[in-house]
Structures are given as structure tokens and as C-alpha cells.
Amino acid sequence: MLNFDLQNHKPLREIVYEELKRQILKGEIAPGHRMMEVELADDMGVSRTPVREAIRKLEKEGLVTIEPRKGAYASDISIKDMVDVLEVRQYLESLAAGMAAGRITPEEKQQLQEATDAYKQAVESEDTSEIIKWDENFHKIIVDCSGNKTLIQMISQVQELALRFRYIYYDDFSRYKNQPLEHQEIEEAIMNGNVEKARKEANEHLARLKEFVMLQGEKIVKGGQ
């Protein structure tokens, strides 16, 4: 059941939408799982109307598939879906890294350093939830450091989609033993104000991840479902 915050003035339909979206992105509602309005409404302690509205909104975002006479399902994840998102991330986040190298503030440098260190510790302890948390934070900080509002808005949606994939491909740690080093190389380039190197390291980092997904895709998708 939803824990309603009395200070939260959002409409009920928005709260239900955000909760269902969170569950899909984090894999709590697995790809292909049927989303029954009655069950979801009972679980959340709300009527079916906000659930129905949320499902329709999630369909427009590609997170839910509605089949006539069958119902709504959390959308399946394909290798192409993952590669498509990574291709966009590769270009946009390498651009953001270059901008960040030329604009990062002392306070942001500290935040980036903390995220880099926390991510490394999470990988060493193989704590999946912490790995995902700090991986997401690391990339978000870099984008925010670009100082470009348009770019931040564009990447925000892409990173949100990427969150869903992280919960699938982080089940395989074979690729991620080198991730802390790659993060560190991006961080150092940004800290040193080296625009071209920051852009290059970010581009190569995501290119390696894309290659990993293309090579191990079937195993990753099946393992996460």
C-alpha cells in the first residue's frame, strides 16, 4: 500500500504513476508481467481509476504494452532496446563530459570524487543496489556539471530508461570489474579540465558497455527475467 505523505500535494494519479514507473524501472514489475488493475489498486489502496490512467501514461512512454482483449503488460526488453539507449547515451554523455571538463566547480568536483569512490567500494563488495545507485549518480553528476539545461533534460529521459537495463545487466559482474577504472579515467579528465580527453573517455566507456550488451545480450536478457 502506498505511504501517502501529507506534505505531498501531487494528484493521486501522479503518485500512482510514479510508483508504478519506479517498480517497472527497478524490475519489481518484471518485463512481460501482466499488470492487473484490480490487483494493483488493492495493493496500493487506491481505486482503479488512477491505476488505469497511470498504465495509459506508461504505455505512451513505452514501459507498458496494452494488448486488446488481453490486458496490460510491462514491456519486454530486447537487446535492440538496450543498444538503442546506449547509442544515445554514448553521444550525449560524451558531449556532457566535455562540457563538464570546462565548467565543473570545486563543489561539483567533490561530489564527483565521492561518487567515484563510492562506486568503486560498491563494486568491490558486489553490492548490486549500491553499484546501481552510485553508477547512476556518477553519470548524473557529470551531466549536471555540463551546465546545459537542454542537454540535462534530454539525457534525463535516456538515463531513466537506462536504469531499467542496469538491473538486468548488473547480474553479470564480468564486465564491471573494469568499470571503476573507467569511471576514474573520466573523472580525472574532467577534474584536469581536459575537454577532449573527457569526451573521449566517456565515449569509449559507453562504447565498451554497448559492445558487451551486443555480445552477451541473450544471456543478459534471459538472466534478468
mmCIF file of C-alpha atoms in Angstrom:
data_model
loop_
_atom_site.group_PDB
_atom_site.id
_atom_site.type_symbol
_atom_site.label_atom_id
_atom_site.label_comp_id
_atom_site.label_asym_id
_atom_site.label_seq_id
_atom_site.Cartn_x
_atom_site.Cartn_y
_atom_site.Cartn_z
ATOM 1 C CA MET A 1 0.000 0.000 0.000
ATOM 2 C CA LEU A 2 1.216 3.472 -0.838
ATOM 3 C CA ASN A 3 2.543 5.561 2.028
ATOM 4 C CA PHE A 4 0.927 8.922 1.363
ATOM 5 C CA ASP A 5 2.928 11.899 2.538
ATOM 6 C CA LEU A 6 0.614 14.613 3.850
ATOM 7 C CA GLN A 7 3.073 17.193 2.520
ATOM 8 C CA ASN A 8 2.873 15.722 -0.974
ATOM 9 C CA HIS A 9 0.394 17.840 -2.923
ATOM 10 C CA LYS A 10 0.662 15.856 -6.148
ATOM 11 C CA PRO A 11 -2.556 14.456 -7.647
ATOM 12 C CA LEU A 12 -3.239 10.825 -6.740
ATOM 13 C CA ARG A 13 -2.926 9.742 -10.370
ATOM 14 C CA GLU A 14 0.593 11.217 -10.463
ATOM 15 C CA ILE A 15 1.635 9.444 -7.265
ATOM 16 C CA VAL A 16 0.322 6.116 -8.604
ATOM 17 C CA TYR A 17 2.039 6.713 -11.952
ATOM 18 C CA GLU A 18 5.393 7.449 -10.299
ATOM 19 C CA GLU A 19 5.142 4.360 -8.106
ATOM 20 C CA LEU A 20 4.302 2.016 -10.980
ATOM 21 C CA LYS A 21 7.056 3.555 -13.083
ATOM 22 C CA ARG A 22 9.541 3.048 -10.247
ATOM 23 C CA GLN A 23 8.527 -0.611 -9.923
ATOM 24 C CA ILE A 24 8.961 -1.214 -13.662
ATOM 25 C CA LEU A 25 12.298 0.596 -13.890
ATOM 26 C CA LYS A 26 13.700 -1.294 -10.910
ATOM 27 C CA GLY A 27 12.410 -4.661 -12.091
ATOM 28 C CA GLU A 28 9.931 -5.098 -9.251
ATOM 29 C CA ILE A 29 7.370 -5.475 -12.019
ATOM 30 C CA ALA A 30 9.259 -7.780 -14.354
ATOM 31 C CA PRO A 31 9.238 -7.483 -18.161
ATOM 32 C CA GLY A 32 6.241 -9.354 -19.549
ATOM 33 C CA HIS A 33 4.373 -9.343 -16.222
ATOM 34 C CA ARG A 34 0.647 -8.727 -16.568
ATOM 35 C CA MET A 35 -0.491 -5.577 -14.779
ATOM 36 C CA MET A 36 -3.963 -6.271 -13.372
ATOM 37 C CA GLU A 37 -5.780 -3.058 -12.466
ATOM 38 C CA VAL A 38 -7.725 -4.638 -9.603
ATOM 39 C CA GLU A 39 -4.647 -6.205 -8.002
ATOM 40 C CA LEU A 40 -2.542 -3.068 -8.363
ATOM 41 C CA ALA A 41 -5.342 -0.903 -6.950
ATOM 42 C CA ASP A 42 -5.753 -3.222 -3.958
ATOM 43 C CA ASP A 43 -2.001 -3.326 -3.326
ATOM 44 C CA MET A 44 -1.791 0.468 -3.358
ATOM 45 C CA GLY A 45 -5.007 1.097 -1.507
ATOM 46 C CA VAL A 46 -6.493 3.222 -4.276
ATOM 47 C CA SER A 47 -9.339 2.934 -6.787
ATOM 48 C CA ARG A 48 -8.844 1.506 -10.284
ATOM 49 C CA THR A 49 -9.163 4.902 -11.986
ATOM 50 C CA PRO A 50 -5.697 6.331 -11.123
ATOM 51 C CA VAL A 51 -4.148 2.940 -11.879
ATOM 52 C CA ARG A 52 -5.807 2.871 -15.297
ATOM 53 C CA GLU A 53 -4.630 6.420 -16.031
ATOM 54 C CA ALA A 54 -1.093 5.573 -14.920
ATOM 55 C CA ILE A 55 -0.973 2.494 -17.136
ATOM 56 C CA ARG A 56 -2.055 4.505 -20.169
ATOM 57 C CA LYS A 57 0.599 7.114 -19.474
ATOM 58 C CA LEU A 58 3.256 4.410 -19.081
ATOM 59 C CA GLU A 59 2.159 2.919 -22.408
ATOM 60 C CA LYS A 60 2.936 6.222 -24.125
ATOM 61 C CA GLU A 61 6.434 6.079 -22.604
ATOM 62 C CA GLY A 62 6.983 2.559 -23.891
ATOM 63 C CA LEU A 63 7.168 0.961 -20.451
ATOM 64 C CA VAL A 64 3.791 -0.791 -20.753
ATOM 65 C CA THR A 65 2.263 -2.711 -23.650
ATOM 66 C CA ILE A 66 -1.529 -2.916 -23.897
ATOM 67 C CA GLU A 67 -2.915 -5.774 -25.967
ATOM 68 C CA PRO A 68 -6.622 -5.749 -26.978
ATOM 69 C CA ARG A 69 -8.680 -8.312 -25.041
ATOM 70 C CA LYS A 70 -5.585 -9.420 -23.164
ATOM 71 C CA GLY A 71 -4.651 -6.527 -20.931
ATOM 72 C CA ALA A 72 -1.576 -4.543 -19.975
ATOM 73 C CA TYR A 73 1.919 -5.928 -19.551
ATOM 74 C CA ALA A 74 5.245 -4.447 -18.514
ATOM 75 C CA SER A 75 7.063 -4.088 -21.835
ATOM 76 C CA ASP A 76 9.651 -6.699 -22.707
ATOM 77 C CA ILE A 77 13.274 -5.660 -23.023
ATOM 78 C CA SER A 78 15.190 -6.584 -26.148
ATOM 79 C CA ILE A 79 18.857 -6.333 -26.992
ATOM 80 C CA LYS A 80 17.967 -3.673 -29.549
ATOM 81 C CA ASP A 81 16.215 -1.627 -26.862
ATOM 82 C CA MET A 82 19.360 -1.671 -24.753
ATOM 83 C CA VAL A 83 21.660 -0.855 -27.665
ATOM 84 C CA ASP A 84 19.388 1.971 -28.841
ATOM 85 C CA VAL A 85 19.574 3.626 -25.419
ATOM 86 C CA LEU A 86 23.334 3.116 -25.171
ATOM 87 C CA GLU A 87 23.895 4.669 -28.606
ATOM 88 C CA VAL A 88 22.108 7.829 -27.500
ATOM 89 C CA ARG A 89 23.899 7.845 -24.149
ATOM 90 C CA GLN A 90 27.243 7.430 -25.901
ATOM 91 C CA TYR A 91 26.846 10.588 -27.953
ATOM 92 C CA LEU A 92 25.050 12.774 -25.427
ATOM 93 C CA GLU A 93 27.070 11.825 -22.358
ATOM 94 C CA SER A 94 30.404 12.210 -24.124
ATOM 95 C CA LEU A 95 29.258 15.714 -25.063
ATOM 96 C CA ALA A 96 28.256 16.342 -21.437
ATOM 97 C CA ALA A 97 31.622 15.103 -20.160
ATOM 98 C CA GLY A 98 33.458 17.515 -22.428
ATOM 99 C CA MET A 99 31.297 20.404 -21.243
ATOM 100 C CA ALA A 100 31.757 19.352 -17.618
ATOM 101 C CA ALA A 101 35.538 19.437 -18.007
ATOM 102 C CA GLY A 102 35.339 23.099 -18.930
ATOM 103 C CA ARG A 103 32.706 24.147 -16.399
ATOM 104 C CA ILE A 104 32.923 21.993 -13.264
ATOM 105 C CA THR A 105 33.015 23.897 -9.956
ATOM 106 C CA PRO A 106 35.060 22.993 -6.843
ATOM 107 C CA GLU A 107 31.885 21.802 -5.102
ATOM 108 C CA GLU A 108 30.975 19.614 -8.065
ATOM 109 C CA LYS A 109 34.498 18.180 -8.137
ATOM 110 C CA GLN A 110 33.996 16.980 -4.574
ATOM 111 C CA GLN A 111 30.652 15.401 -5.463
ATOM 112 C CA LEU A 112 32.165 13.632 -8.457
ATOM 113 C CA GLN A 113 35.082 12.342 -6.381
ATOM 114 C CA GLU A 114 32.704 10.994 -3.733
ATOM 115 C CA ALA A 115 30.584 9.235 -6.368
ATOM 116 C CA THR A 116 33.679 7.691 -7.974
ATOM 117 C CA ASP A 117 34.941 6.371 -4.633
ATOM 118 C CA ALA A 118 31.527 5.091 -3.527
ATOM 119 C CA TYR A 119 31.043 3.269 -6.829
ATOM 120 C CA LYS A 120 34.430 1.579 -6.515
ATOM 121 C CA GLN A 121 33.615 0.393 -2.995
ATOM 122 C CA ALA A 122 30.230 -0.926 -4.114
ATOM 123 C CA VAL A 123 31.799 -2.938 -6.963
ATOM 124 C CA GLU A 124 34.422 -4.374 -4.613
ATOM 125 C CA SER A 125 31.696 -5.524 -2.220
ATOM 126 C CA GLU A 126 29.450 -6.687 -5.114
ATOM 127 C CA ASP A 127 26.501 -4.829 -3.606
ATOM 128 C CA THR A 128 24.174 -4.595 -6.615
ATOM 129 C CA SER A 129 21.824 -1.952 -5.224
ATOM 130 C CA GLU A 130 24.725 0.294 -4.218
ATOM 131 C CA ILE A 131 26.505 -0.285 -7.537
ATOM 132 C CA ILE A 132 23.425 0.813 -9.463
ATOM 133 C CA LYS A 133 22.859 3.781 -7.149
ATOM 134 C CA TRP A 134 26.392 5.146 -7.498
ATOM 135 C CA ASP A 135 26.706 4.315 -11.192
ATOM 136 C CA GLU A 136 23.570 6.357 -11.806
ATOM 137 C CA ASN A 137 24.810 9.174 -9.538
ATOM 138 C CA PHE A 138 28.230 9.289 -11.208
ATOM 139 C CA HIS A 139 26.770 9.819 -14.664
ATOM 140 C CA LYS A 140 24.099 12.215 -13.431
ATOM 141 C CA ILE A 141 26.658 14.422 -11.695
ATOM 142 C CA ILE A 142 28.678 14.681 -14.898
ATOM 143 C CA VAL A 143 25.621 15.673 -16.896
ATOM 144 C CA ASP A 144 24.632 18.255 -14.286
ATOM 145 C CA CYS A 145 28.162 19.655 -14.382
ATOM 146 C CA SER A 146 27.730 20.402 -18.076
ATOM 147 C CA GLY A 147 25.563 23.326 -17.022
ATOM 148 C CA ASN A 148 23.476 22.950 -20.178
ATOM 149 C CA LYS A 149 19.779 22.775 -19.267
ATOM 150 C CA THR A 150 18.687 21.458 -22.651
ATOM 151 C CA LEU A 151 21.245 18.664 -22.559
ATOM 152 C CA ILE A 152 20.339 17.807 -18.956
ATOM 153 C CA GLN A 153 16.665 17.454 -19.902
ATOM 154 C CA MET A 154 17.437 15.317 -22.942
ATOM 155 C CA ILE A 155 19.729 12.951 -21.076
ATOM 156 C CA SER A 156 17.396 12.687 -18.075
ATOM 157 C CA GLN A 157 14.865 10.624 -20.029
ATOM 158 C CA VAL A 158 17.557 8.422 -21.546
ATOM 159 C CA GLN A 159 19.171 7.773 -18.162
ATOM 160 C CA GLU A 160 15.771 6.859 -16.754
ATOM 161 C CA LEU A 161 15.372 4.171 -19.401
ATOM 162 C CA ALA A 162 18.927 3.015 -18.745
ATOM 163 C CA LEU A 163 18.040 2.435 -15.091
ATOM 164 C CA ARG A 164 15.769 -0.429 -16.124
ATOM 165 C CA PHE A 165 18.582 -2.062 -18.039
ATOM 166 C CA ARG A 166 21.073 -1.693 -15.180
ATOM 167 C CA TYR A 167 19.005 -4.021 -13.014
ATOM 168 C CA ILE A 168 19.340 -6.648 -15.735
ATOM 169 C CA TYR A 169 22.946 -6.448 -16.882
ATOM 170 C CA TYR A 170 24.440 -5.882 -13.442
ATOM 171 C CA ASP A 171 23.622 -9.511 -12.675
ATOM 172 C CA ASP A 172 26.802 -10.314 -14.613
ATOM 173 C CA PHE A 173 29.862 -8.836 -12.898
ATOM 174 C CA SER A 174 32.328 -9.989 -15.554
ATOM 175 C CA ARG A 175 32.084 -6.662 -17.391
ATOM 176 C CA TYR A 176 32.104 -4.459 -14.328
ATOM 177 C CA LYS A 177 35.434 -5.308 -12.777
ATOM 178 C CA ASN A 178 36.971 -2.647 -15.035
ATOM 179 C CA GLN A 179 34.194 -0.106 -14.528
ATOM 180 C CA PRO A 180 35.753 1.695 -11.525
ATOM 181 C CA LEU A 181 38.933 2.315 -13.534
ATOM 182 C CA GLU A 182 36.932 3.633 -16.487
ATOM 183 C CA HIS A 183 34.977 5.939 -14.178
ATOM 184 C CA GLN A 184 38.231 7.141 -12.666
ATOM 185 C CA GLU A 185 39.696 7.968 -16.078
ATOM 186 C CA ILE A 186 36.614 10.028 -16.965
ATOM 187 C CA GLU A 187 36.729 11.749 -13.586
ATOM 188 C CA GLU A 188 40.434 12.634 -13.860
ATOM 189 C CA ALA A 189 39.976 14.113 -17.333
ATOM 190 C CA ILE A 190 37.113 16.272 -16.083
ATOM 191 C CA MET A 191 38.997 17.305 -12.935
ATOM 192 C CA ASN A 192 42.008 18.323 -15.048
ATOM 193 C CA GLY A 193 39.847 20.363 -17.404
ATOM 194 C CA ASN A 194 40.859 18.219 -20.369
ATOM 195 C CA VAL A 195 37.809 18.618 -22.611
ATOM 196 C CA GLU A 196 38.884 16.300 -25.434
ATOM 197 C CA LYS A 197 40.084 13.522 -23.129
ATOM 198 C CA ALA A 198 36.907 13.714 -21.031
ATOM 199 C CA ARG A 199 34.809 13.385 -24.164
ATOM 200 C CA LYS A 200 36.964 10.520 -25.447
ATOM 201 C CA GLU A 201 36.946 8.557 -22.175
ATOM 202 C CA ALA A 202 33.176 8.897 -21.760
ATOM 203 C CA ASN A 203 32.612 7.828 -25.361
ATOM 204 C CA GLU A 204 34.845 4.765 -25.021
ATOM 205 C CA HIS A 205 33.304 3.829 -21.675
ATOM 206 C CA LEU A 206 29.828 3.611 -23.177
ATOM 207 C CA ALA A 207 31.116 2.026 -26.383
ATOM 208 C CA ARG A 208 32.568 -0.840 -24.313
ATOM 209 C CA LEU A 209 29.285 -1.280 -22.480
ATOM 210 C CA LYS A 210 27.385 -1.313 -25.782
ATOM 211 C CA GLU A 211 29.767 -3.949 -27.160
ATOM 212 C CA PHE A 212 29.280 -6.040 -24.010
ATOM 213 C CA VAL A 213 25.496 -5.897 -24.403
ATOM 214 C CA MET A 214 25.680 -6.875 -28.090
ATOM 215 C CA LEU A 215 27.974 -9.835 -27.353
ATOM 216 C CA GLN A 216 26.249 -11.057 -24.191
ATOM 217 C CA GLY A 217 22.750 -9.765 -24.928
ATOM 218 C CA GLU A 218 20.748 -13.001 -24.976
ATOM 219 C CA LYS A 219 22.379 -14.214 -21.771
ATOM 220 C CA ILE A 220 21.814 -10.854 -20.053
ATOM 221 C CA VAL A 221 18.143 -10.510 -21.008
ATOM 222 C CA LYS A 222 17.261 -14.119 -20.126
ATOM 223 C CA GLY A 223 19.163 -13.912 -16.862
ATOM 224 C CA GLY A 224 17.289 -10.808 -15.802
ATOM 225 C CA GLN A 225 13.825 -12.250 -16.385
#
